[in-house]
């Protein structure tokens, strides 16, 4: 029976359509079954009697429609599968915030420098600047350190071939301040200084200091202590344990070293405090009469105090940074923390 043959053909075609593993295999099935020379086209109803032809033609059309529908459905399934695969591969989370430009931040040294400038400005001090390439006179001679003086060896100096040098401390700005402004004088001078140092966790060849100086009538060690304590409690927002030791600097007399108890280890000792529990933070003293005199100030009329603050070291203490080399590493992972 032709109609049985049609039924068989239809069910075979449906099985093959379902079995097609990809669009190419499906296309092969389509050509085999529905194509112009395909199995459906080869069924010849022309030879049938007119009475048989009608039902057979209907059955043939129905089979063609069923097969075509199955074919379209399978084709769509392949297309949907391909789309899904692409969506999986090109998946994008649009709810994630865009990275955008990162906000910058101030270097820890800059932060503390700015705070110190604000504090001392409020106390009536001028903020002065001086050159990083200094004359031998301003860096040494005018600070009571003449050429043959052994104190020159306290500071390993980068000399330039023209006889100038990279300033080893901010103290030359004291001299420039006295020369330029005269007494009475209240000034600080933050800035970068250089020493020919072996670099390790607590020594850098390039670091920052803040110089402080006050010249007025009857200035004593008590005034100096007052300003240094005001400074330290403003920076650390708490009481810090300090000690004052005698210290020698040719440009002060008497001279002291102000140490603070190490804020990294709290006293027992660590690499930053060289296992001593104390960190030298502020050398200071009363301005030596020779220094005043050399800058044109009469030591019988005026007196003063001066201090030098290790700004880099202070930043390390406040932010609990245990290696000075991080400060100029340029490492953004470090800098973004501030
Ligand atoms: N300029 C000195 C130094 O860097 C520190 C200092 C400053 C000492 C002011 C006394 C007074 O070593």
Short mmCIF file of C-alpha atoms and ligand atoms in Angstrom, two decimals:
data_model
loop_
_atom_site.label_atom_id
_atom_site.label_comp_id
_atom_site.label_asym_id
_atom_site.label_seq_id
_atom_site.Cartn_x
_atom_site.Cartn_y
_atom_site.Cartn_z
CA UNK A 1 0.00 0.00 0.00
CA UNK A 2 1.28 3.38 -0.97
CA UNK A 3 -0.11 4.97 2.19
CA UNK A 4 1.83 2.55 4.38
CA UNK A 5 4.92 3.42 2.42
CA UNK A 6 4.25 7.11 3.05
CA UNK A 7 3.80 6.49 6.77
CA UNK A 8 7.06 4.55 6.90
CA UNK A 9 8.88 7.27 4.99
CA UNK A 10 7.52 9.89 7.35
CA UNK A 11 8.52 8.08 10.50
CA UNK A 12 12.01 7.31 9.10
CA UNK A 13 12.42 10.98 8.23
CA UNK A 14 11.33 12.11 11.69
CA UNK A 15 13.85 9.75 13.30
CA UNK A 16 16.65 11.05 11.08
CA UNK A 17 15.69 14.69 11.77
CA UNK A 18 15.86 14.08 15.51
CA UNK A 19 19.12 12.19 15.11
CA UNK A 20 20.84 14.98 13.13
CA UNK A 21 23.68 16.25 15.33
CA UNK A 22 24.23 19.58 13.60
CA UNK A 23 22.77 21.86 10.92
CA UNK A 24 24.87 20.17 8.19
CA UNK A 25 23.51 16.71 8.98
CA UNK A 26 20.02 18.19 9.13
CA UNK A 27 20.50 19.73 5.69
CA UNK A 28 21.52 16.33 4.30
CA UNK A 29 18.32 14.83 5.67
CA UNK A 30 16.31 17.66 4.14
CA UNK A 31 17.80 17.09 0.70
CA UNK A 32 17.30 13.29 0.98
CA UNK A 33 13.67 13.55 1.99
CA UNK A 34 12.25 16.86 0.83
CA UNK A 35 14.61 17.63 -2.03
CA UNK A 36 13.55 17.68 -5.67
CA UNK A 37 14.95 14.19 -6.12
CA UNK A 38 14.25 13.20 -2.53
CA UNK A 39 12.31 10.19 -1.29
CA UNK A 40 9.01 12.10 -1.03
CA UNK A 41 9.27 13.32 -4.62
CA UNK A 42 9.85 9.76 -5.77
CA UNK A 43 6.50 8.57 -4.56
CA UNK A 44 4.43 8.53 -7.68
CA UNK A 45 0.73 8.80 -7.26
CA UNK A 46 0.16 9.30 -10.97
CA UNK A 47 -0.18 5.59 -11.53
CA UNK A 48 -3.00 5.27 -9.03
CA UNK A 49 -6.61 5.09 -9.97
CA UNK A 50 -8.48 8.39 -9.68
CA UNK A 51 -10.32 7.02 -6.63
CA UNK A 52 -7.10 6.13 -4.85
CA UNK A 53 -5.27 9.24 -5.94
CA UNK A 54 -7.22 11.61 -3.70
CA UNK A 55 -6.54 9.97 -0.32
CA UNK A 56 -2.96 9.14 -1.32
CA UNK A 57 -2.30 12.76 -2.34
CA UNK A 58 -3.69 13.95 0.98
CA UNK A 59 -1.52 11.49 2.90
CA UNK A 60 1.52 12.64 0.93
CA UNK A 61 0.83 16.30 1.66
CA UNK A 62 0.23 15.59 5.31
CA UNK A 63 3.51 13.70 5.51
CA UNK A 64 5.34 16.54 3.76
CA UNK A 65 3.90 19.06 6.22
CA UNK A 66 4.77 16.96 9.24
CA UNK A 67 8.31 16.45 8.02
CA UNK A 68 8.74 20.12 7.13
CA UNK A 69 7.47 21.18 10.55
CA UNK A 70 9.85 18.75 12.29
CA UNK A 71 12.67 20.02 10.12
CA UNK A 72 11.94 23.69 10.99
CA UNK A 73 11.66 22.87 14.69
CA UNK A 74 15.01 21.08 14.63
CA UNK A 75 16.60 23.95 12.72
CA UNK A 76 15.35 26.44 15.30
CA UNK A 77 16.64 24.29 18.10
CA UNK A 78 20.10 24.33 16.51
CA UNK A 79 19.92 28.13 16.14
CA UNK A 80 18.84 28.58 19.76
CA UNK A 81 21.64 26.28 20.89
CA UNK A 82 24.19 28.31 18.96
CA UNK A 83 22.87 31.55 20.43
CA UNK A 84 23.04 30.14 23.93
CA UNK A 85 26.59 29.07 23.37
CA UNK A 86 27.53 32.55 22.19
CA UNK A 87 25.78 34.17 25.14
CA UNK A 88 27.69 31.92 27.49
CA UNK A 89 30.97 32.74 25.78
CA UNK A 90 30.39 36.49 25.54
CA UNK A 91 28.77 36.87 28.96
CA UNK A 92 29.12 40.33 30.40
CA UNK A 93 28.01 41.50 33.84
CA UNK A 94 26.54 44.92 33.16
CA UNK A 95 25.81 45.47 36.82
CA UNK A 96 29.53 45.61 37.71
CA UNK A 97 30.65 49.20 38.36
CA UNK A 98 32.93 50.54 35.65
CA UNK A 99 36.54 50.99 36.83
CA UNK A 100 36.67 54.65 35.76
CA UNK A 101 39.64 56.90 36.60
CA UNK A 102 41.19 56.11 39.98
CA UNK A 103 41.30 59.02 42.40
CA UNK A 104 44.86 59.93 43.35
CA UNK A 105 46.09 60.25 46.90
CA UNK A 106 48.74 62.21 48.72
CA UNK A 107 52.01 60.55 49.62
CA UNK A 108 52.25 59.94 53.38
CA UNK A 109 55.15 62.39 53.63
CA UNK A 110 53.19 65.07 51.78
CA UNK A 111 50.24 64.55 54.10
CA UNK A 112 52.28 65.05 57.24
CA UNK A 113 54.20 67.93 55.70
CA UNK A 114 50.92 69.71 54.96
CA UNK A 115 49.66 69.14 58.49
CA UNK A 116 52.88 70.50 59.97
CA UNK A 117 52.73 73.53 57.70
CA UNK A 118 49.14 74.21 58.78
CA UNK A 119 50.01 73.81 62.44
CA UNK A 120 53.04 76.10 62.35
CA UNK A 121 51.30 78.66 60.19
CA UNK A 122 48.65 78.85 62.91
CA UNK A 123 51.45 79.43 65.44
CA UNK A 124 52.79 82.40 63.47
CA UNK A 125 55.61 80.65 61.63
CA UNK A 126 56.52 81.35 58.00
CA UNK A 127 56.97 78.35 55.69
CA UNK A 128 60.22 78.83 53.77
CA UNK A 129 61.71 76.99 50.85
CA UNK A 130 65.36 76.64 49.88
CA UNK A 131 67.40 75.14 47.05
CA UNK A 132 68.22 71.43 47.01
CA UNK A 133 71.54 72.21 45.36
CA UNK A 134 73.24 74.30 48.03
CA UNK A 135 76.44 76.20 48.46
CA UNK A 136 79.06 74.80 50.78
CA UNK A 137 78.70 78.02 52.77
CA UNK A 138 74.99 77.67 53.50
CA UNK A 139 75.10 73.93 54.14
CA UNK A 140 78.22 73.97 56.36
CA UNK A 141 80.24 77.15 57.06
CA UNK A 142 77.36 79.39 58.08
CA UNK A 143 76.21 76.63 60.43
CA UNK A 144 79.48 76.73 62.30
CA UNK A 145 80.94 73.77 60.43
CA UNK A 146 84.13 75.10 58.77
CA UNK A 147 86.02 73.11 56.18
CA UNK A 148 88.41 71.23 58.47
CA UNK A 149 85.78 70.59 61.15
CA UNK A 150 85.26 66.90 61.95
CA UNK A 151 81.48 67.51 62.10
CA UNK A 152 81.51 67.53 58.31
CA UNK A 153 82.09 63.79 58.50
CA UNK A 154 78.75 63.35 60.32
CA UNK A 155 76.99 63.84 57.02
CA UNK A 156 78.13 61.88 53.99
CA UNK A 157 77.76 64.45 51.29
CA UNK A 158 77.06 64.27 47.57
CA UNK A 159 79.48 66.89 46.25
CA UNK A 160 78.97 68.35 42.82
CA UNK A 161 81.91 69.04 40.53
CA UNK A 162 81.32 72.81 40.72
CA UNK A 163 81.91 72.86 44.51
CA UNK A 164 78.22 73.00 45.38
CA UNK A 165 76.48 70.03 46.98
CA UNK A 166 73.12 68.35 47.46
CA UNK A 167 71.99 69.73 50.79
CA UNK A 168 72.49 67.20 53.56
CA UNK A 169 69.85 68.80 55.80
CA UNK A 170 67.27 71.59 55.77
CA UNK A 171 69.40 73.69 58.14
CA UNK A 172 70.78 75.89 55.33
CA UNK A 173 67.27 77.32 55.09
CA UNK A 174 67.73 78.62 58.66
CA UNK A 175 70.64 80.62 57.34
CA UNK A 176 68.69 81.85 54.34
CA UNK A 177 65.78 82.78 56.61
CA UNK A 178 68.00 84.77 58.98
CA UNK A 179 69.76 86.49 56.08
CA UNK A 180 66.55 87.35 54.27
CA UNK A 181 64.09 88.09 57.09
CA UNK A 182 66.20 88.90 60.17
CA UNK A 183 64.88 88.80 63.75
CA UNK A 184 62.35 88.27 65.20
CA UNK A 185 61.91 85.15 63.13
CA UNK A 186 59.64 82.14 63.25
CA UNK A 187 60.05 79.78 60.37
CA UNK A 188 59.82 76.19 59.28
CA UNK A 189 61.39 74.75 56.14
CA UNK A 190 60.22 71.38 54.89
CA UNK A 191 62.15 69.73 52.10
CA UNK A 192 64.14 66.99 50.51
CA UNK A 193 67.68 66.25 51.63
CA UNK A 194 70.39 63.90 50.42
CA UNK A 195 73.09 61.81 51.98
CA UNK A 196 75.51 59.32 50.56
CA UNK A 197 74.07 56.52 52.70
CA UNK A 198 74.03 52.78 52.39
CA UNK A 199 70.31 52.09 51.84
CA UNK A 200 68.54 49.70 54.22
CA UNK A 201 65.19 49.44 56.03
CA UNK A 202 65.85 52.65 57.96
CA UNK A 203 68.29 54.61 55.75
CA UNK A 204 67.72 56.30 52.42
CA UNK A 205 70.01 58.50 50.38
CA UNK A 206 67.03 60.81 49.76
CA UNK A 207 64.58 61.73 52.48
CA UNK A 208 62.59 64.60 53.95
CA UNK A 209 63.13 66.86 56.91
CA UNK A 210 61.40 69.86 58.40
CA UNK A 211 63.56 72.54 59.91
CA UNK A 212 62.11 74.76 62.60
CA UNK A 213 63.61 77.97 63.91
CA UNK A 214 62.61 80.74 66.21
CA UNK A 215 64.76 83.79 66.92
CA UNK A 216 63.50 86.32 69.43
CA UNK A 217 64.32 87.92 72.79
CA UNK A 218 64.94 85.55 75.71
CA UNK A 219 64.26 82.28 73.92
CA UNK A 220 64.90 79.26 76.12
CA UNK A 221 64.83 75.46 76.01
CA UNK A 222 61.34 75.69 77.56
CA UNK A 223 60.06 77.45 74.41
CA UNK A 224 61.67 74.82 72.28
CA UNK A 225 60.05 72.01 74.28
CA UNK A 226 56.67 73.66 74.05
CA UNK A 227 56.73 73.81 70.26
CA UNK A 228 58.13 70.32 69.85
CA UNK A 229 55.50 68.79 72.13
CA UNK A 230 52.73 70.73 70.42
CA UNK A 231 54.02 69.35 67.14
CA UNK A 232 54.21 65.73 68.27
CA UNK A 233 50.79 65.58 69.87
CA UNK A 234 49.26 67.21 66.78
CA UNK A 235 50.86 64.61 64.54
CA UNK A 236 50.23 61.48 66.57
CA UNK A 237 46.89 62.52 68.09
CA UNK A 238 48.04 60.99 71.36
CA UNK A 239 50.68 61.22 74.03
CA UNK A 240 54.00 59.88 72.84
CA UNK A 241 56.79 59.00 75.20
CA UNK A 242 59.81 61.18 74.52
CA UNK A 243 63.26 61.57 75.97
CA UNK A 244 65.79 64.34 75.57
CA UNK A 245 69.46 63.39 75.41
CA UNK A 246 72.45 65.63 74.95
CA UNK A 247 73.36 65.74 71.28
CA UNK A 248 76.14 67.44 69.40
CA UNK A 249 75.52 69.71 66.45
CA UNK A 250 77.94 72.57 65.83
CA UNK A 251 75.13 75.05 65.15
CA UNK A 252 73.37 74.66 68.50
CA UNK A 253 74.52 75.05 72.09
CA UNK A 254 73.27 73.29 74.12
CA UNK A 255 72.22 70.61 71.67
CA UNK A 256 69.83 67.72 72.20
CA UNK A 257 68.39 64.67 70.60
CA UNK A 258 64.69 64.20 71.13
CA UNK A 259 63.79 60.52 70.79
CA UNK A 260 60.32 59.05 70.79
CA UNK A 261 59.51 55.58 71.94
CA UNK A 262 59.24 53.39 68.85
CA UNK A 263 55.61 53.30 67.74
CA UNK A 264 56.19 50.26 65.56
CA UNK A 265 57.28 47.85 68.30
CA UNK A 266 56.25 49.93 71.32
CA UNK A 267 59.61 49.51 73.01
CA UNK A 268 61.02 45.97 72.85
CA UNK A 269 62.98 46.65 69.66
CA UNK A 270 62.56 46.15 65.91
CA UNK A 271 64.49 46.90 62.69
CA UNK A 272 63.18 50.48 62.50
CA UNK A 273 64.44 51.42 65.97
CA UNK A 274 67.53 49.25 65.45
CA UNK A 275 66.38 47.08 68.38
CA UNK A 276 66.74 49.99 70.80
CA UNK A 277 63.04 50.76 71.39
CA UNK A 278 63.70 54.45 70.65
CA UNK A 279 63.73 56.42 67.43
CA UNK A 280 65.75 59.59 67.00
CA UNK A 281 63.24 62.03 65.65
CA UNK A 282 64.19 65.60 66.46
CA UNK A 283 67.67 66.89 66.96
CA UNK A 284 67.39 70.36 68.43
CA UNK A 285 69.00 73.02 70.54
CA UNK A 286 69.55 76.70 71.14
CA UNK A 287 71.05 78.48 68.17
CA UNK A 288 74.81 78.87 68.56
CA UNK A 289 75.90 82.54 68.89
CA UNK A 290 78.36 82.08 66.01
CA UNK A 291 75.50 81.08 63.74
CA UNK A 292 73.46 84.16 64.64
CA UNK A 293 76.49 86.38 64.22
CA UNK A 294 77.42 84.96 60.80
CA UNK A 295 73.94 85.77 59.54
CA UNK A 296 74.11 89.32 60.86
CA UNK A 297 72.16 88.88 64.09
CA UNK A 298 73.59 90.17 67.40
CA UNK A 299 73.66 87.21 69.85
CA UNK A 300 73.63 89.62 72.81
CA UNK A 301 70.27 90.95 71.70
CA UNK A 302 68.67 87.82 70.25
CA UNK A 303 68.52 84.13 70.94
CA UNK A 304 66.78 81.23 69.34
CA UNK A 305 66.07 77.57 69.10
CA UNK A 306 66.15 75.27 66.12
CA UNK A 307 65.06 71.75 65.46
CA UNK A 308 65.33 69.35 62.59
CA UNK A 309 62.58 66.83 62.20
CA UNK A 310 63.00 63.65 60.20
CA UNK A 311 59.81 63.94 58.19
CA UNK A 312 60.22 60.61 56.43
CA UNK A 313 60.85 58.87 59.72
CA UNK A 314 57.88 60.62 61.28
CA UNK A 315 55.61 59.40 58.47
CA UNK A 316 56.93 55.87 59.00
CA UNK A 317 56.15 56.09 62.70
CA UNK A 318 52.68 57.45 62.20
CA UNK A 319 51.61 55.04 59.48
CA UNK A 320 53.57 52.10 60.93
CA UNK A 321 55.69 51.65 57.80
CA UNK A 322 58.62 49.40 58.59
CA UNK A 323 60.80 49.94 55.54
CA UNK A 324 61.91 53.37 54.33
CA UNK A 325 62.55 51.99 50.84
CA UNK A 326 58.80 51.75 50.28
CA UNK A 327 58.55 55.53 50.47
CA UNK A 328 60.19 56.13 47.11
CA UNK A 329 59.42 52.79 45.52
CA UNK A 330 56.66 54.32 43.41
CA UNK A 331 54.72 51.13 44.12
CA UNK A 332 51.03 51.97 43.71
CA UNK A 333 49.99 49.09 45.96
CA UNK A 334 51.81 50.94 48.73
CA UNK A 335 50.67 54.44 47.80
CA UNK A 336 46.99 53.60 47.39
CA UNK A 337 46.77 52.79 51.08
CA UNK A 338 46.97 56.46 52.03
N1 LIG B 1 70.40 69.57 60.59
C1 LIG B 1 70.63 68.54 61.56
C2 LIG B 1 70.73 67.20 60.86
O1 LIG B 1 70.09 67.00 59.86
C3 LIG B 1 69.53 68.44 62.56
C4 LIG B 1 69.37 69.66 63.44
C5 LIG B 1 68.55 70.68 63.05
C6 LIG B 1 70.00 69.71 64.67
C7 LIG B 1 68.39 71.78 63.89
C8 LIG B 1 69.82 70.78 65.50
C9 LIG B 1 69.00 71.79 65.10
O2 LIG B 1 71.44 66.32 61.30
#
